[in-house]
Amino acid sequence: MTLEQLRIFVAVAEREHVTRAAEALNLTQSTISAAIAALEARHDVRLFDRVGRNIRLTEAGRVFLAEARAVLARAEAAGEVLADLAGLRRGSVRIAASQTVGNYWLPARLKAFREAHPHLGVSLAIGNSEQVAAWTREGEADLGMVEGPVADPDLSPVEVGHDRMVLVLPRDHPVARRGILNADALTALTFVAREAGSGTGLMLERLAKSFGLVPADLRISMELPSNEALRSAVEAGAGAAVLSSLVAEGAVRSGQLSALELSLPPRPFFVLRHRARHLSPAARAFLQALEVPADAT
């Protein structure tokens, strides 16, 4: 049974006339007759009585008419859903973001996206860079956003922004007062750091290497699970930390922390998508809001 057969049956039933149904559907009379005959033969039931040149619904035909109309209505509703999705009147996008991107860089852009597309839903999950890559790879997120590159053959990255890293210290720390950072100063400091797999944790390793050191040369007293925990630990005098300027700027501006500029290059932000998965219209609209070219991913 096809939707076309149902449409033909309903058209004939409503008009009780093959010729008028054929004219309404722009089909030949033979096509109309063949469709009705196929329905009746397949299910071994008579849908119309033929009386002379007239046709009338049988009892089975009257019962079937209600069901056929309901199926066609559901099919039309399904078509409207697809049209709504394509026209961005319905749909949602699932985003996963690492902490700096998700907590500091992304919120203003999410707000602008929702204002531009008020009918679309947005969900955001926060994790470290490794978690975001895994969620995007496994299909738990439509798009991932991370700090720094991700080496995963299943994921396609496109750079969408950047931040800069600073060394944050308690406001009266001697290194902050001198404003000079070298290898000796680094090895003399006590650090609080992010966990393995985080983009911020990787930047502390890069800072050590930029001074000819290895991570083992640094004294790390604690590993903490969030940028906010690092910032609070430094404010409490637990040590120094390498943080995004986006995370530190409020505390630095208020005088709670001191920050030293680092010679590290700006850290890029990337949006990730799975190379083999189809992107929904809502996800594509979000990429457009980030000014990602349609062919970039």
mmCIF file of C-alpha atoms in Angstrom:
data_model
loop_
_atom_site.group_PDB
_atom_site.id
_atom_site.type_symbol
_atom_site.label_atom_id
_atom_site.label_comp_id
_atom_site.label_asym_id
_atom_site.label_seq_id
_atom_site.Cartn_x
_atom_site.Cartn_y
_atom_site.Cartn_z
ATOM 1 C CA MET A 1 0.000 0.000 0.000
ATOM 2 C CA THR A 2 1.404 3.376 -1.025
ATOM 3 C CA LEU A 3 0.499 6.946 -0.152
ATOM 4 C CA GLU A 4 -0.360 7.492 -3.810
ATOM 5 C CA GLN A 5 -2.908 4.658 -3.695
ATOM 6 C CA LEU A 6 -4.416 6.170 -0.558
ATOM 7 C CA ARG A 7 -4.677 9.603 -2.193
ATOM 8 C CA ILE A 8 -6.399 8.065 -5.203
ATOM 9 C CA PHE A 9 -8.810 6.085 -3.034
ATOM 10 C CA VAL A 10 -9.760 9.162 -0.982
ATOM 11 C CA ALA A 11 -10.235 11.274 -4.124
ATOM 12 C CA VAL A 12 -12.575 8.680 -5.659
ATOM 13 C CA ALA A 13 -14.431 8.116 -2.388
ATOM 14 C CA GLU A 14 -15.055 11.807 -1.869
ATOM 15 C CA ARG A 15 -16.294 12.340 -5.419
ATOM 16 C CA GLU A 16 -17.811 8.898 -6.028
ATOM 17 C CA HIS A 17 -16.651 9.351 -9.577
ATOM 18 C CA VAL A 18 -13.513 8.039 -11.311
ATOM 19 C CA THR A 19 -13.392 10.690 -14.029
ATOM 20 C CA ARG A 20 -13.690 13.622 -11.626
ATOM 21 C CA ALA A 21 -11.065 12.073 -9.337
ATOM 22 C CA ALA A 22 -8.738 11.650 -12.306
ATOM 23 C CA GLU A 23 -9.215 15.304 -13.276
ATOM 24 C CA ALA A 24 -8.575 16.482 -9.697
ATOM 25 C CA LEU A 25 -5.348 14.491 -9.414
ATOM 26 C CA ASN A 26 -4.241 15.116 -13.012
ATOM 27 C CA LEU A 27 -4.082 11.371 -13.671
ATOM 28 C CA THR A 28 -5.605 9.141 -16.309
ATOM 29 C CA GLN A 29 -8.751 7.159 -15.586
ATOM 30 C CA SER A 30 -6.847 3.939 -16.172
ATOM 31 C CA THR A 31 -4.311 4.890 -13.490
ATOM 32 C CA ILE A 32 -7.129 5.611 -11.053
ATOM 33 C CA SER A 33 -8.878 2.324 -11.805
ATOM 34 C CA ALA A 34 -5.638 0.334 -11.561
ATOM 35 C CA ALA A 35 -4.804 1.810 -8.142
ATOM 36 C CA ILE A 36 -8.246 0.957 -6.723
ATOM 37 C CA ALA A 37 -8.113 -2.524 -8.228
ATOM 38 C CA ALA A 38 -4.661 -3.110 -6.712
ATOM 39 C CA LEU A 39 -5.887 -2.144 -3.248
ATOM 40 C CA GLU A 40 -8.934 -4.394 -3.501
ATOM 41 C CA ALA A 41 -6.971 -7.349 -4.910
ATOM 42 C CA ARG A 42 -4.100 -7.139 -2.416
ATOM 43 C CA HIS A 43 -6.410 -7.148 0.587
ATOM 44 C CA ASP A 44 -9.231 -9.209 -0.927
ATOM 45 C CA VAL A 45 -11.862 -6.639 -0.075
ATOM 46 C CA ARG A 46 -14.262 -4.621 -2.172
ATOM 47 C CA LEU A 47 -14.112 -0.883 -1.495
ATOM 48 C CA PHE A 48 -16.701 0.305 -4.044
ATOM 49 C CA ASP A 49 -19.924 -1.025 -5.479
ATOM 50 C CA ARG A 50 -20.291 -0.374 -9.179
ATOM 51 C CA VAL A 51 -23.944 0.265 -10.025
ATOM 52 C CA GLY A 52 -24.313 1.089 -13.679
ATOM 53 C CA ARG A 53 -22.100 4.113 -14.332
ATOM 54 C CA ASN A 54 -22.081 5.093 -10.652
ATOM 55 C CA ILE A 55 -19.883 3.946 -7.769
ATOM 56 C CA ARG A 56 -20.633 3.901 -4.062
ATOM 57 C CA LEU A 57 -18.512 3.096 -1.031
ATOM 58 C CA THR A 58 -19.091 -0.284 0.519
ATOM 59 C CA GLU A 59 -19.162 -0.698 4.302
ATOM 60 C CA ALA A 60 -15.488 -1.699 4.148
ATOM 61 C CA GLY A 61 -14.793 1.362 2.005
ATOM 62 C CA ARG A 62 -16.426 3.700 4.544
ATOM 63 C CA VAL A 63 -14.352 2.264 7.407
ATOM 64 C CA PHE A 64 -11.176 2.396 5.322
ATOM 65 C CA LEU A 65 -11.829 6.010 4.275
ATOM 66 C CA ALA A 66 -11.413 7.273 7.833
ATOM 67 C CA GLU A 67 -8.131 5.394 8.215
ATOM 68 C CA ALA A 68 -6.840 6.529 4.832
ATOM 69 C CA ARG A 69 -7.577 10.172 5.658
ATOM 70 C CA ALA A 70 -5.751 9.787 9.001
ATOM 71 C CA VAL A 71 -2.671 8.291 7.319
ATOM 72 C CA LEU A 72 -2.574 11.065 4.728
ATOM 73 C CA ALA A 73 -2.932 13.690 7.454
ATOM 74 C CA ARG A 74 0.013 12.155 9.342
ATOM 75 C CA ALA A 75 2.068 12.090 6.150
ATOM 76 C CA GLU A 76 1.273 15.754 5.553
ATOM 77 C CA ALA A 77 2.223 16.572 9.143
ATOM 78 C CA ALA A 78 5.505 14.708 8.692
ATOM 79 C CA GLY A 79 6.192 16.743 5.562
ATOM 80 C CA GLU A 80 5.510 19.929 7.494
ATOM 81 C CA VAL A 81 8.015 18.847 10.165
ATOM 82 C CA LEU A 82 10.683 18.362 7.501
ATOM 83 C CA ALA A 83 9.830 21.747 6.016
ATOM 84 C CA ASP A 84 10.058 23.333 9.471
ATOM 85 C CA LEU A 85 13.418 21.707 10.096
ATOM 86 C CA ALA A 86 14.760 22.863 6.747
ATOM 87 C CA GLY A 87 13.343 26.344 7.307
ATOM 88 C CA LEU A 88 14.789 26.565 10.853
ATOM 89 C CA ARG A 89 11.343 26.836 12.409
ATOM 90 C CA ARG A 90 12.026 23.686 14.399
ATOM 91 C CA GLY A 91 15.052 21.686 15.501
ATOM 92 C CA SER A 92 17.927 21.780 17.942
ATOM 93 C CA VAL A 93 21.707 21.619 18.089
ATOM 94 C CA ARG A 94 23.757 19.809 20.728
ATOM 95 C CA ILE A 95 27.057 21.492 21.493
ATOM 96 C CA ALA A 96 29.897 20.222 23.664
ATOM 97 C CA ALA A 97 32.597 22.683 24.689
ATOM 98 C CA SER A 98 35.740 22.672 26.757
ATOM 99 C CA GLN A 99 35.694 24.873 29.814
ATOM 100 C CA THR A 100 37.248 28.117 28.631
ATOM 101 C CA VAL A 101 35.261 28.133 25.404
ATOM 102 C CA GLY A 102 32.008 27.005 27.002
ATOM 103 C CA ASN A 103 32.107 29.239 30.066
ATOM 104 C CA TYR A 104 33.657 32.429 28.682
ATOM 105 C CA TRP A 105 33.831 32.653 24.885
ATOM 106 C CA LEU A 106 30.649 30.890 23.826
ATOM 107 C CA PRO A 107 27.802 32.365 25.954
ATOM 108 C CA ALA A 108 27.538 35.674 24.076
ATOM 109 C CA ARG A 109 27.520 33.805 20.772
ATOM 110 C CA LEU A 110 24.849 31.404 21.998
ATOM 111 C CA LYS A 111 22.710 34.370 23.022
ATOM 112 C CA ALA A 112 23.065 35.950 19.578
ATOM 113 C CA PHE A 113 22.234 32.630 17.900
ATOM 114 C CA ARG A 114 19.069 32.183 19.968
ATOM 115 C CA GLU A 115 17.969 35.731 19.194
ATOM 116 C CA ALA A 116 18.455 35.056 15.474
ATOM 117 C CA HIS A 117 16.735 31.644 15.641
ATOM 118 C CA PRO A 118 14.241 31.713 18.522
ATOM 119 C CA HIS A 119 12.533 28.475 17.420
ATOM 120 C CA LEU A 120 15.692 26.378 17.659
ATOM 121 C CA GLY A 121 16.766 24.607 20.823
ATOM 122 C CA VAL A 122 20.361 24.648 22.039
ATOM 123 C CA SER A 123 21.964 22.374 24.619
ATOM 124 C CA LEU A 124 25.502 22.770 25.932
ATOM 125 C CA ALA A 125 27.672 20.191 27.706
ATOM 126 C CA ILE A 126 30.968 21.211 29.331
ATOM 127 C CA GLY A 127 34.007 18.950 29.660
ATOM 128 C CA ASN A 128 37.711 18.973 29.002
ATOM 129 C CA SER A 129 39.076 18.852 25.461
ATOM 130 C CA GLU A 130 39.439 15.067 25.386
ATOM 131 C CA GLN A 131 35.876 14.586 26.601
ATOM 132 C CA VAL A 132 34.498 17.038 24.029
ATOM 133 C CA ALA A 133 36.327 15.243 21.219
ATOM 134 C CA ALA A 134 34.966 11.889 22.433
ATOM 135 C CA TRP A 135 31.372 13.190 22.685
ATOM 136 C CA THR A 136 31.583 14.589 19.161
ATOM 137 C CA ARG A 137 33.149 11.407 17.786
ATOM 138 C CA GLU A 138 30.505 9.187 19.419
ATOM 139 C CA GLY A 139 27.581 11.337 18.253
ATOM 140 C CA GLU A 140 26.577 12.611 21.687
ATOM 141 C CA ALA A 141 27.190 16.150 20.402
ATOM 142 C CA ASP A 142 26.533 17.586 16.952
ATOM 143 C CA LEU A 143 29.427 20.019 17.291
ATOM 144 C CA GLY A 144 32.382 20.236 19.650
ATOM 145 C CA MET A 145 34.358 23.315 20.607
ATOM 146 C CA VAL A 146 37.834 23.047 22.093
ATOM 147 C CA GLU A 147 40.950 25.050 22.841
ATOM 148 C CA GLY A 148 43.859 23.903 20.702
ATOM 149 C CA PRO A 149 44.041 21.268 17.979
ATOM 150 C CA VAL A 150 42.610 17.766 18.359
ATOM 151 C CA ALA A 151 44.362 14.907 16.569
ATOM 152 C CA ASP A 152 41.427 12.679 15.622
ATOM 153 C CA PRO A 153 40.961 11.381 12.059
ATOM 154 C CA ASP A 154 37.174 11.186 12.532
ATOM 155 C CA LEU A 155 36.825 14.874 13.377
ATOM 156 C CA SER A 156 37.121 17.906 11.143
ATOM 157 C CA PRO A 157 38.397 21.045 12.950
ATOM 158 C CA VAL A 158 37.947 24.670 11.882
ATOM 159 C CA GLU A 159 39.470 27.574 13.794
ATOM 160 C CA VAL A 160 36.839 30.040 15.033
ATOM 161 C CA GLY A 161 38.615 32.228 17.606
ATOM 162 C CA HIS A 162 41.469 32.404 20.069
ATOM 163 C CA ASP A 163 42.559 33.538 23.493
ATOM 164 C CA ARG A 164 45.898 34.313 25.152
ATOM 165 C CA MET A 165 47.361 32.654 28.192
ATOM 166 C CA VAL A 166 48.669 34.493 31.263
ATOM 167 C CA LEU A 167 50.491 33.439 34.406
ATOM 168 C CA VAL A 168 48.281 34.320 37.358
ATOM 169 C CA LEU A 169 49.734 34.881 40.805
ATOM 170 C CA PRO A 170 48.598 36.200 44.160
ATOM 171 C CA ARG A 171 48.593 39.976 43.888
ATOM 172 C CA ASP A 172 51.599 40.524 46.214
ATOM 173 C CA HIS A 173 53.740 37.675 44.926
ATOM 174 C CA PRO A 174 57.437 38.638 44.394
ATOM 175 C CA VAL A 175 57.430 37.351 40.797
ATOM 176 C CA ALA A 176 54.399 39.520 40.089
ATOM 177 C CA ARG A 177 56.129 42.564 41.579
ATOM 178 C CA ARG A 178 59.323 42.011 39.573
ATOM 179 C CA GLY A 179 57.373 41.259 36.403
ATOM 180 C CA ILE A 180 60.202 39.069 35.114
ATOM 181 C CA LEU A 181 59.703 35.454 34.168
ATOM 182 C CA ASN A 182 62.536 33.040 33.390
ATOM 183 C CA ALA A 183 63.405 29.399 33.893
ATOM 184 C CA ASP A 184 64.628 29.957 37.444
ATOM 185 C CA ALA A 185 61.441 31.775 38.388
ATOM 186 C CA LEU A 186 59.315 28.983 36.912
ATOM 187 C CA THR A 187 61.115 26.224 38.799
ATOM 188 C CA ALA A 188 60.859 28.222 42.014
ATOM 189 C CA LEU A 189 57.095 28.585 41.748
ATOM 190 C CA THR A 190 54.488 26.182 43.067
ATOM 191 C CA PHE A 191 51.733 25.554 40.547
ATOM 192 C CA VAL A 192 48.130 24.470 40.670
ATOM 193 C CA ALA A 193 47.160 22.838 37.374
ATOM 194 C CA ARG A 194 44.281 21.334 35.412
ATOM 195 C CA GLU A 195 43.886 17.603 34.940
ATOM 196 C CA ALA A 196 45.413 15.625 32.077
ATOM 197 C CA GLY A 197 43.372 15.960 28.897
ATOM 198 C CA SER A 198 42.512 19.630 29.390
ATOM 199 C CA GLY A 199 43.600 22.334 26.975
ATOM 200 C CA THR A 200 44.630 24.605 29.837
ATOM 201 C CA GLY A 201 46.818 21.868 31.327
ATOM 202 C CA LEU A 202 48.581 21.473 27.994
ATOM 203 C CA MET A 203 49.481 25.168 27.972
ATOM 204 C CA LEU A 204 51.413 24.823 31.248
ATOM 205 C CA GLU A 205 53.511 22.124 29.579
ATOM 206 C CA ARG A 206 54.118 24.401 26.601
ATOM 207 C CA LEU A 207 55.191 27.208 28.912
ATOM 208 C CA ALA A 208 57.790 24.930 30.510
ATOM 209 C CA LYS A 209 59.114 23.866 27.122
ATOM 210 C CA SER A 210 59.384 27.484 25.982
ATOM 211 C CA PHE A 211 62.001 27.984 28.731
ATOM 212 C CA GLY A 212 63.856 24.764 27.925
ATOM 213 C CA LEU A 213 62.215 22.837 30.758
ATOM 214 C CA VAL A 214 60.153 19.655 30.882
ATOM 215 C CA PRO A 215 56.911 19.384 32.852
ATOM 216 C CA ALA A 216 58.655 17.317 35.526
ATOM 217 C CA ASP A 217 60.812 20.371 36.318
ATOM 218 C CA LEU A 218 57.729 22.208 37.622
ATOM 219 C CA ARG A 219 56.383 21.822 41.134
ATOM 220 C CA ILE A 220 52.677 21.031 40.884
ATOM 221 C CA SER A 221 50.946 20.884 44.245
ATOM 222 C CA MET A 222 47.388 20.173 43.056
ATOM 223 C CA GLU A 223 45.451 19.137 39.968
ATOM 224 C CA LEU A 224 41.988 20.692 39.887
ATOM 225 C CA PRO A 225 39.020 19.965 37.619
ATOM 226 C CA SER A 226 38.034 23.470 36.497
ATOM 227 C CA ASN A 227 39.449 26.857 35.574
ATOM 228 C CA GLU A 228 37.401 28.476 38.325
ATOM 229 C CA ALA A 229 38.953 26.123 40.896
ATOM 230 C CA LEU A 230 42.420 27.124 39.658
ATOM 231 C CA ARG A 231 41.600 30.815 39.921
ATOM 232 C CA SER A 232 40.177 30.414 43.432
ATOM 233 C CA ALA A 233 43.218 28.391 44.532
ATOM 234 C CA VAL A 234 45.566 31.124 43.325
ATOM 235 C CA GLU A 235 43.457 33.773 45.074
ATOM 236 C CA ALA A 236 43.793 31.699 48.256
ATOM 237 C CA GLY A 237 47.580 31.683 47.909
ATOM 238 C CA ALA A 238 47.943 28.022 46.892
ATOM 239 C CA GLY A 239 50.329 28.810 44.046
ATOM 240 C CA ALA A 240 50.497 30.090 40.494
ATOM 241 C CA ALA A 241 48.554 28.918 37.449
ATOM 242 C CA VAL A 242 48.514 29.309 33.703
ATOM 243 C CA LEU A 243 45.035 30.463 32.726
ATOM 244 C CA SER A 244 43.218 32.025 29.835
ATOM 245 C CA SER A 245 43.043 35.803 30.050
ATOM 246 C CA LEU A 246 39.268 35.352 29.645
ATOM 247 C CA VAL A 247 39.153 33.448 32.936
ATOM 248 C CA ALA A 248 41.540 35.722 34.827
ATOM 249 C CA GLU A 249 40.550 39.192 33.642
ATOM 250 C CA GLY A 250 37.814 39.863 36.218
ATOM 251 C CA ALA A 251 40.012 38.956 39.189
ATOM 252 C CA VAL A 252 42.963 40.870 37.732
ATOM 253 C CA ARG A 253 40.838 43.961 37.128
ATOM 254 C CA SER A 254 39.541 43.874 40.697
ATOM 255 C CA GLY A 255 43.047 43.508 42.100
ATOM 256 C CA GLN A 256 42.555 40.026 43.521
ATOM 257 C CA LEU A 257 45.186 38.540 41.208
ATOM 258 C CA SER A 258 48.235 39.641 39.276
ATOM 259 C CA ALA A 259 48.876 38.424 35.739
ATOM 260 C CA LEU A 260 52.058 38.258 33.691
ATOM 261 C CA GLU A 261 51.911 38.166 29.922
ATOM 262 C CA LEU A 262 53.488 35.060 28.384
ATOM 263 C CA SER A 263 55.453 34.723 25.180
ATOM 264 C CA LEU A 264 53.238 31.837 24.066
ATOM 265 C CA PRO A 265 51.357 32.372 20.788
ATOM 266 C CA PRO A 266 47.580 32.914 20.965
ATOM 267 C CA ARG A 267 45.720 29.687 21.640
ATOM 268 C CA PRO A 268 43.236 28.853 18.852
ATOM 269 C CA PHE A 269 39.658 27.753 19.432
ATOM 270 C CA PHE A 270 38.317 25.061 17.098
ATOM 271 C CA VAL A 271 34.840 23.842 16.247
ATOM 272 C CA LEU A 272 34.725 20.093 15.592
ATOM 273 C CA ARG A 273 32.310 17.988 13.602
ATOM 274 C CA HIS A 274 32.322 14.329 12.630
ATOM 275 C CA ARG A 275 33.498 13.907 9.056
ATOM 276 C CA ALA A 276 31.019 11.127 8.236
ATOM 277 C CA ARG A 277 27.856 12.406 9.930
ATOM 278 C CA HIS A 278 25.225 14.588 8.320
ATOM 279 C CA LEU A 279 24.763 17.966 9.979
ATOM 280 C CA SER A 280 21.221 19.058 10.773
ATOM 281 C CA PRO A 281 19.997 22.422 9.442
ATOM 282 C CA ALA A 282 20.182 23.771 13.009
ATOM 283 C CA ALA A 283 23.819 22.709 13.375
ATOM 284 C CA ARG A 284 24.655 24.252 10.002
ATOM 285 C CA ALA A 285 22.969 27.478 11.082
ATOM 286 C CA PHE A 286 25.125 27.538 14.200
ATOM 287 C CA LEU A 287 28.277 27.117 12.100
ATOM 288 C CA GLN A 288 27.107 30.013 9.933
ATOM 289 C CA ALA A 289 26.643 32.099 13.085
ATOM 290 C CA LEU A 290 30.296 31.371 13.905
ATOM 291 C CA GLU A 291 31.157 32.509 10.357
ATOM 292 C CA VAL A 292 32.394 29.063 9.379
ATOM 293 C CA PRO A 293 32.219 28.671 5.568
ATOM 294 C CA ALA A 294 29.801 25.957 4.443
ATOM 295 C CA ASP A 295 32.587 23.977 2.758
ATOM 296 C CA ALA A 296 35.105 24.368 5.591
ATOM 297 C CA THR A 297 33.984 21.287 7.489
#
